[in-house]
PDB file of C-alpha atoms in Angstrom:
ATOM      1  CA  UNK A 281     -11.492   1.043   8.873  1.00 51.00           C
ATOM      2  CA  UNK A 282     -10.946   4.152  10.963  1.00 59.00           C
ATOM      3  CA  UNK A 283     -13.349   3.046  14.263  1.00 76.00           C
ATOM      4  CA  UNK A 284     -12.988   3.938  18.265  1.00 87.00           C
ATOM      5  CA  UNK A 285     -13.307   0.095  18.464  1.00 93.00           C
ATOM      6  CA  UNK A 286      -9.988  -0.563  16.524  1.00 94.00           C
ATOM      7  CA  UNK A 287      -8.824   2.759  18.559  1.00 94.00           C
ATOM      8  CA  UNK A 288      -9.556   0.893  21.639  1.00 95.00           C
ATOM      9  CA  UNK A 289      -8.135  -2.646  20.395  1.00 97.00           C
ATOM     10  CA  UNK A 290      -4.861  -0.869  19.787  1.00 97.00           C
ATOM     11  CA  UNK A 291      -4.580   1.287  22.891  1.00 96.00           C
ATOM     12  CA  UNK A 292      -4.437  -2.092  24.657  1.00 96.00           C
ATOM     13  CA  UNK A 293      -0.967  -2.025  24.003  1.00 97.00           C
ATOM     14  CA  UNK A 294       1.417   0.554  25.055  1.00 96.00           C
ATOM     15  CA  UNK A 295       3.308   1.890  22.151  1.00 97.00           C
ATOM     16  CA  UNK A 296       0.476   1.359  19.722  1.00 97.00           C
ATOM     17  CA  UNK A 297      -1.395   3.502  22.732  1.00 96.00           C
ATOM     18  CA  UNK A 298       1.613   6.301  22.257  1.00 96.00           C
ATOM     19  CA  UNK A 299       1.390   6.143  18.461  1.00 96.00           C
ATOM     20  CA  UNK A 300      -2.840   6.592  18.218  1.00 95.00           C
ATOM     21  CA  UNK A 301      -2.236   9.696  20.738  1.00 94.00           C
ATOM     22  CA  UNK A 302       0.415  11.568  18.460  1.00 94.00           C
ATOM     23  CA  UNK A 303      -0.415  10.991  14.944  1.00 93.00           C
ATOM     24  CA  UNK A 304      -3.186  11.182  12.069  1.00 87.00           C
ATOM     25  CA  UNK A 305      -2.449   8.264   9.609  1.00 86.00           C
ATOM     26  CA  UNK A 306      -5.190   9.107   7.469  1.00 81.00           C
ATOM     27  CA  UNK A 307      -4.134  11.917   5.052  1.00 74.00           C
ATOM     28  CA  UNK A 308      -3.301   9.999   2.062  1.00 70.00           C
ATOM     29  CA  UNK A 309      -4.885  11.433  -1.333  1.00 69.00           C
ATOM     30  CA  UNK A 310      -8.324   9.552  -1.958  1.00 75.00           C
ATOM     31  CA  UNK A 311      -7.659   7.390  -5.548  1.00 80.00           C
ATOM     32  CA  UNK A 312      -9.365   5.164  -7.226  1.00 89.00           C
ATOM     33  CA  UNK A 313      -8.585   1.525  -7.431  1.00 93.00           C
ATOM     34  CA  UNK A 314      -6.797   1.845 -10.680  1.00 95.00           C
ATOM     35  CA  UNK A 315      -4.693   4.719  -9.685  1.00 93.00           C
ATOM     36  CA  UNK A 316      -4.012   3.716  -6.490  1.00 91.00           C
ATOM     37  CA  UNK A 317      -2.320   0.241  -8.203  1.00 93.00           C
ATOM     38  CA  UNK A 318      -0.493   1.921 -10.406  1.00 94.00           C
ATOM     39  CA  UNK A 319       0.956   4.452  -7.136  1.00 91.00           C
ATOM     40  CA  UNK A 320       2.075   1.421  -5.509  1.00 90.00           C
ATOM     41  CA  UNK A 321       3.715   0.010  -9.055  1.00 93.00           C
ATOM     42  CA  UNK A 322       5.420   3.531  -9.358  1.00 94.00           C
ATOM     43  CA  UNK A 323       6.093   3.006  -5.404  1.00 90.00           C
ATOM     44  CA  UNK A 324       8.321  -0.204  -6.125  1.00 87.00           C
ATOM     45  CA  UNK A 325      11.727   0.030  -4.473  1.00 84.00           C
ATOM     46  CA  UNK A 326      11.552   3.686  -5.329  1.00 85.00           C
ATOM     47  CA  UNK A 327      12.332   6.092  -1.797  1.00 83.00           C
ATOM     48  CA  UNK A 328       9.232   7.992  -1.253  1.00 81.00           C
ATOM     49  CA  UNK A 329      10.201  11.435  -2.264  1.00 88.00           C
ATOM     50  CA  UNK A 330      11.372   9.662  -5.839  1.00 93.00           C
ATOM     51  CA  UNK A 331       8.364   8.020  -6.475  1.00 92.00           C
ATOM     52  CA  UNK A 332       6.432  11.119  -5.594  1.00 92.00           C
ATOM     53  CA  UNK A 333       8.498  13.095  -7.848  1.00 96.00           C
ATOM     54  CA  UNK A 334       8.246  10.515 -11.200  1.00 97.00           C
ATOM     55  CA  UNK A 335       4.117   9.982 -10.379  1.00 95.00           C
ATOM     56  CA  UNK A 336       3.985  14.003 -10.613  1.00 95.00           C
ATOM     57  CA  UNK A 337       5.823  13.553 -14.026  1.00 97.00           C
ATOM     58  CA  UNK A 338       3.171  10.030 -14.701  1.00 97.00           C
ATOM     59  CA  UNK A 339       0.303  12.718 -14.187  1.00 95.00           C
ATOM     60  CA  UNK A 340       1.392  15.612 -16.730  1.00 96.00           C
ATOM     61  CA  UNK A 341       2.151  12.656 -19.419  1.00 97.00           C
ATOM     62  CA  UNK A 342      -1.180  11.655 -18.561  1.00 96.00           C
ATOM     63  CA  UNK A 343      -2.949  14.893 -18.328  1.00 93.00           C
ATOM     64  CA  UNK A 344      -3.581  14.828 -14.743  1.00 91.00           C
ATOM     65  CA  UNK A 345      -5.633  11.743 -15.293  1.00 91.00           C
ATOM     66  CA  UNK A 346      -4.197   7.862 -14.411  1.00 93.00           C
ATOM     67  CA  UNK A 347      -6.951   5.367 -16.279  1.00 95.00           C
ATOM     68  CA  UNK A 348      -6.294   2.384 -18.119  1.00 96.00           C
ATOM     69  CA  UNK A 349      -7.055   3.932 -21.695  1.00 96.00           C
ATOM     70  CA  UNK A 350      -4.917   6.351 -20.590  1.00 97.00           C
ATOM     71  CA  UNK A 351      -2.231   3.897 -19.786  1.00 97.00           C
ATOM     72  CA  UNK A 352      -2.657   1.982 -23.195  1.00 97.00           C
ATOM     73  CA  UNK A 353      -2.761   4.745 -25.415  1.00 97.00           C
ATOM     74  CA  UNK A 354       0.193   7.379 -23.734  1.00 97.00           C
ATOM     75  CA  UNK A 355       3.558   6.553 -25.934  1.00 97.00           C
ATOM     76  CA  UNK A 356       6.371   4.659 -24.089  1.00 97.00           C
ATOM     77  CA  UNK A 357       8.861   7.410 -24.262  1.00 97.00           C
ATOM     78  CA  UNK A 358       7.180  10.438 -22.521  1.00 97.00           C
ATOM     79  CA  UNK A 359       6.495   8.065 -19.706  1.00 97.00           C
ATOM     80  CA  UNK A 360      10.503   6.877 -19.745  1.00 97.00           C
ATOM     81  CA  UNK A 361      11.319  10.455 -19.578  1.00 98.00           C
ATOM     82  CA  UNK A 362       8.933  10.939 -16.404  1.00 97.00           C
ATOM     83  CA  UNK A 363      11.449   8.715 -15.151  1.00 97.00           C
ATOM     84  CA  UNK A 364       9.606   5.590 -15.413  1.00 97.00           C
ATOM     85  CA  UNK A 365      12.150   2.541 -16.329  1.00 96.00           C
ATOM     86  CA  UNK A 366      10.797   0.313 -19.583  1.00 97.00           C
ATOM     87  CA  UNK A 367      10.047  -2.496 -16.825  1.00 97.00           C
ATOM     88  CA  UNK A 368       7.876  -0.064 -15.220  1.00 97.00           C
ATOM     89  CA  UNK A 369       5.853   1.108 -18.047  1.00 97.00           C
ATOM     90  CA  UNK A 370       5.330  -2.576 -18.792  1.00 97.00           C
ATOM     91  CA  UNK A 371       3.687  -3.170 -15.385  1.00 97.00           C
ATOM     92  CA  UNK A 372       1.618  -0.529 -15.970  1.00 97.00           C
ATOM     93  CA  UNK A 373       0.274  -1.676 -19.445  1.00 97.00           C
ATOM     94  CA  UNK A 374      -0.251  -5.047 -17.755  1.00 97.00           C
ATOM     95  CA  UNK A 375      -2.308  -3.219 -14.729  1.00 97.00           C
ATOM     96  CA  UNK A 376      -4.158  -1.417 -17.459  1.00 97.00           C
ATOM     97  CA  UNK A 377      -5.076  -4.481 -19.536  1.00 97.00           C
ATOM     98  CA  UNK A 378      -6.043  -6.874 -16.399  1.00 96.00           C
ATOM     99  CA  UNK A 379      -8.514  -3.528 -15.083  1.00 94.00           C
ATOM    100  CA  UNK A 380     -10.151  -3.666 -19.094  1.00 91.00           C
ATOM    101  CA  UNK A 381     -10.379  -7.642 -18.439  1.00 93.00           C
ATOM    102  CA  UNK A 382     -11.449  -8.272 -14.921  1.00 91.00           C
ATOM    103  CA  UNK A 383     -13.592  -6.412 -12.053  1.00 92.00           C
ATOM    104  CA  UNK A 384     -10.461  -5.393 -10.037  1.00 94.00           C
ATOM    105  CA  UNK A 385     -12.936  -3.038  -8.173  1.00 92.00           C
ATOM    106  CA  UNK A 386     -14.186  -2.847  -4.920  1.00 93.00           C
ATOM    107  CA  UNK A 387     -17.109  -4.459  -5.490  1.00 94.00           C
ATOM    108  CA  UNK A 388     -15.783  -6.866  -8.039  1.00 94.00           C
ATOM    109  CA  UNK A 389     -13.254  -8.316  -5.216  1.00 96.00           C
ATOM    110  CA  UNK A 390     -15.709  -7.639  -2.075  1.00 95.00           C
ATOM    111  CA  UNK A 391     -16.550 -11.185  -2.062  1.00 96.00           C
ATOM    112  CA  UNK A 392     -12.570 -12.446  -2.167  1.00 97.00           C
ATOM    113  CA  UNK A 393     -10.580 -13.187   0.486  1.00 97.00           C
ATOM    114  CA  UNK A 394      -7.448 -11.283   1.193  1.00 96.00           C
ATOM    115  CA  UNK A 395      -5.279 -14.288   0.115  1.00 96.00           C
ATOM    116  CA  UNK A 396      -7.520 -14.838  -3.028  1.00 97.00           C
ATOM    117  CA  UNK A 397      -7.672 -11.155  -3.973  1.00 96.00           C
ATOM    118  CA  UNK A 398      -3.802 -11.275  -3.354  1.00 96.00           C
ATOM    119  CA  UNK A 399      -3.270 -14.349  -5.954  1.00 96.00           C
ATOM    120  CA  UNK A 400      -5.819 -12.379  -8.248  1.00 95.00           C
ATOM    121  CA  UNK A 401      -3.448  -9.664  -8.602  1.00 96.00           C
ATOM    122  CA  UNK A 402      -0.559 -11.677  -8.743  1.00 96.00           C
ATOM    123  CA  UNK A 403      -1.244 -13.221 -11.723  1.00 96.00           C
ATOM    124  CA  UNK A 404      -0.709  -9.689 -13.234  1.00 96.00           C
ATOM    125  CA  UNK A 405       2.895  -9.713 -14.120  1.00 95.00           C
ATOM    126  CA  UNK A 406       4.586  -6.860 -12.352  1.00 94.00           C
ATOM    127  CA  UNK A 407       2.322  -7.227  -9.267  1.00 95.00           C
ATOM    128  CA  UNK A 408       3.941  -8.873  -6.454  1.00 93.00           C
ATOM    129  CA  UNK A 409       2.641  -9.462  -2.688  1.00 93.00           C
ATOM    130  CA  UNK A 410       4.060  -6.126  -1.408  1.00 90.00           C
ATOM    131  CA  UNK A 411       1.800  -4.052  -4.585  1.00 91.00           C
ATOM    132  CA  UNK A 412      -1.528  -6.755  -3.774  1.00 94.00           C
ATOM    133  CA  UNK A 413      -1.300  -5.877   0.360  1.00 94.00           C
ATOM    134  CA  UNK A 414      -1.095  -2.330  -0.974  1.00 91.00           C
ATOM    135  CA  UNK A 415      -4.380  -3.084  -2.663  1.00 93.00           C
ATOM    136  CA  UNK A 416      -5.553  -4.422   0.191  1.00 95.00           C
ATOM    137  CA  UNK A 417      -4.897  -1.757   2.689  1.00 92.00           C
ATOM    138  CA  UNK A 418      -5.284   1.324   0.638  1.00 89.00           C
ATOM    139  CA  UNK A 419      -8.122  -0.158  -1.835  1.00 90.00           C
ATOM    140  CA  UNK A 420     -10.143  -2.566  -0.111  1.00 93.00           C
ATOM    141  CA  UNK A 421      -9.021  -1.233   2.982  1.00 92.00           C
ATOM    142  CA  UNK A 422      -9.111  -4.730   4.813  1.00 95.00           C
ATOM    143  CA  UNK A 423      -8.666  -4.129   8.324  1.00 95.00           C
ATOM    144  CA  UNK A 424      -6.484  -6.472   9.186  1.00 96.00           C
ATOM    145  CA  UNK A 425      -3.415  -6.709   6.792  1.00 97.00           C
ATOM    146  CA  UNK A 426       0.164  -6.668   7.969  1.00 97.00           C
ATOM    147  CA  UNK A 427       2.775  -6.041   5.101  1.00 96.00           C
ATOM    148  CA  UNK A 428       5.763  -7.869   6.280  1.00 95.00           C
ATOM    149  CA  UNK A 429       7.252  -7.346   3.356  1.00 92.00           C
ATOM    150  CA  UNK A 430       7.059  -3.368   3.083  1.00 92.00           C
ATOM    151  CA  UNK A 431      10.696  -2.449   4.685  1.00 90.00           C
ATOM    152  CA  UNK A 432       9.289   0.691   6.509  1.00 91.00           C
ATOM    153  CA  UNK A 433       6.890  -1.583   8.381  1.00 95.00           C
ATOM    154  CA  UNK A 434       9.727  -4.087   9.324  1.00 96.00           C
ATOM    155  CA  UNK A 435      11.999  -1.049  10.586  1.00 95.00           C
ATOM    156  CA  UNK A 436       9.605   0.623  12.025  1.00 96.00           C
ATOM    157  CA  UNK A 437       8.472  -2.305  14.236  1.00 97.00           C
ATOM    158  CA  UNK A 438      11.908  -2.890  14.987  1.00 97.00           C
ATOM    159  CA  UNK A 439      12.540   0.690  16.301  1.00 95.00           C
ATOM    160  CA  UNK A 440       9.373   0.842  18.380  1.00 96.00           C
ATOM    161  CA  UNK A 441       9.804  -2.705  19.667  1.00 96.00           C
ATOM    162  CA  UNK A 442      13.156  -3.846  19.012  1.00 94.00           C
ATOM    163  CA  UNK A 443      14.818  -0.574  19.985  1.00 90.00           C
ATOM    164  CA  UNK A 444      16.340  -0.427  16.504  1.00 86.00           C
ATOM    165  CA  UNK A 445      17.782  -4.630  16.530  1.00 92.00           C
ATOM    166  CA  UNK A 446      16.727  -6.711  13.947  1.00 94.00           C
ATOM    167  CA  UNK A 447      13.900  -8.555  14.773  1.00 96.00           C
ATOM    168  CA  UNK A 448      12.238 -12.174  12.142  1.00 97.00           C
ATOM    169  CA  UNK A 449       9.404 -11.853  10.808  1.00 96.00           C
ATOM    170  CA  UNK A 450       7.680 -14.175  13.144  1.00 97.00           C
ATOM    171  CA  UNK A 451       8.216 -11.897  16.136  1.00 97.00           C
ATOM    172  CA  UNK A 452       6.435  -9.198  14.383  1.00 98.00           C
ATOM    173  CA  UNK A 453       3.759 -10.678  14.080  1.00 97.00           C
ATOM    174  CA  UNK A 454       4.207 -12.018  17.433  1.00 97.00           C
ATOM    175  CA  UNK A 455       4.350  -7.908  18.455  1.00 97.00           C
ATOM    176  CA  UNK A 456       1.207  -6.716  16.126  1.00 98.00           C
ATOM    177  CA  UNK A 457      -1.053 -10.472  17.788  1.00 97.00           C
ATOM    178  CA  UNK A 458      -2.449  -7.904  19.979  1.00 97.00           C
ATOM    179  CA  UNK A 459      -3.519  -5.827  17.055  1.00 97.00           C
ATOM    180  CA  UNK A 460      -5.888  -8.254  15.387  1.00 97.00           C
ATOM    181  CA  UNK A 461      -8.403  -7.658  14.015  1.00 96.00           C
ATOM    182  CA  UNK A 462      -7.464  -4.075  13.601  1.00 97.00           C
ATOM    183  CA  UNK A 463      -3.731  -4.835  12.611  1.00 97.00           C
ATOM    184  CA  UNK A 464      -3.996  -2.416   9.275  1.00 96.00           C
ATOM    185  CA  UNK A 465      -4.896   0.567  11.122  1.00 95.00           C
ATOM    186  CA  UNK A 466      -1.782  -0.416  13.557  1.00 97.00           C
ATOM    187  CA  UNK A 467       0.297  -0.900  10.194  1.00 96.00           C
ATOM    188  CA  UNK A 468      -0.811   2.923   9.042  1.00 94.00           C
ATOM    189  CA  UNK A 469       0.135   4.047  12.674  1.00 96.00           C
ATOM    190  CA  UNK A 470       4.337   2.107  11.961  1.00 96.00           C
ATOM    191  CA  UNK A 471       4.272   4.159   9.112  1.00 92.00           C
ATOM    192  CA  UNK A 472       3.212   7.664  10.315  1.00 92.00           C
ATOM    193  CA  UNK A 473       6.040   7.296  13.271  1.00 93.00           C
ATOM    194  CA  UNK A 474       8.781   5.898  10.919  1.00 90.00           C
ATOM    195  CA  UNK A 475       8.159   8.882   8.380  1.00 84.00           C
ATOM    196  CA  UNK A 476       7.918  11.062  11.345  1.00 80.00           C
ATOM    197  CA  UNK A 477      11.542  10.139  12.016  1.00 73.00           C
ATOM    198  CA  UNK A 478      12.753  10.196   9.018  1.00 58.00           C
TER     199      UNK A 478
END
């Protein structure tokens, strides 16, 4: 996904232009597709220094390890006093079952489309649309994925664009048009500037 052609698709507009100049999006910690779904369940409505902070606490339960044996076999109350709610731990069984059941994989979904692999994972009850584009972008990094529905993205589009006003969802994706077909590498540049101010 990282390419001078999306580079140069970008740079075509200005503050995308800014953003490629000043940042390095690309430092997130390599997982594998199971762990990096149940990240983004931890993730869920959690601020990002709490969610680091309780998958720290996942990882000890878990000794250092997230896999779906691991998952199915770890007691529920160590994980509640990571700081995991019951709902949580739930999802995560769920995750862990559907992984035993199905090719959730790379390769298993390579085939899908981004709306099929995103009612695949859906199906998986605590996996909404926000936790499937995760999948997308972080997993199957898809190049062109915009996650409407992650708040950062939304406020971070609105103070780039929008200079901080609220802005609908169909003039975001009116501002990221110019994006396509690069518009998750533009997505990973929203959210290095809006942590950046933070």
């Amino acid at each position: 996904m990282f390419t001078d052609e999306a580079h140069d698709v970008l740079r075509t507009d200005p503050v995308m232009a800014e953003l490629v100049e000043t940042y390095d999006p690309y430092t997130e910690t390599e997982w594998d597709e199971f762990e990096r779904l149940c990240v983004s369940i931890i993730n869920q409505q959690l601020s990002t220094a709490s969610a680091n902070a309780i998958r720290e606490r996942v990882y000890e339960v878990l000794d250092g390890e997230i896999t779906p044996d691991r998952v199915l076999s770890a007691a529920d109350q160590p994980l509640l006093d990571a700081g995991l709610s019951g709902t949580k731990v739930e999802y995560l069984r769920n995750a862990a079952r559907a992984f035993d059941e199905n090719d959730l994989t790379r390769s298993g979904l390579a085939t899908h489309s981004n709306d099929e692999v995103v009612d695949r994972l859906t199906e998986i009850k605590g996996i909404g649309e926000w936790t499937a584009e995760m999948y997308l972008l972080f997993v199957l990094e898809r190049p062109d994925v915009l996650p409407l529905g992650d708040l950062a993205i939304r406020n971070g589009i609105q103070q780039l664009y929008g200079d901080g006003d609220e802005m609908t969802r169909a003039e975001m994706r009116t501002v990221a048009d110019p994006w396509r077909p690069y518009r998750s590498v533009g997505t990973r540049y929203i959210w290095a500037a809006y942590e950046d101010d933070d």
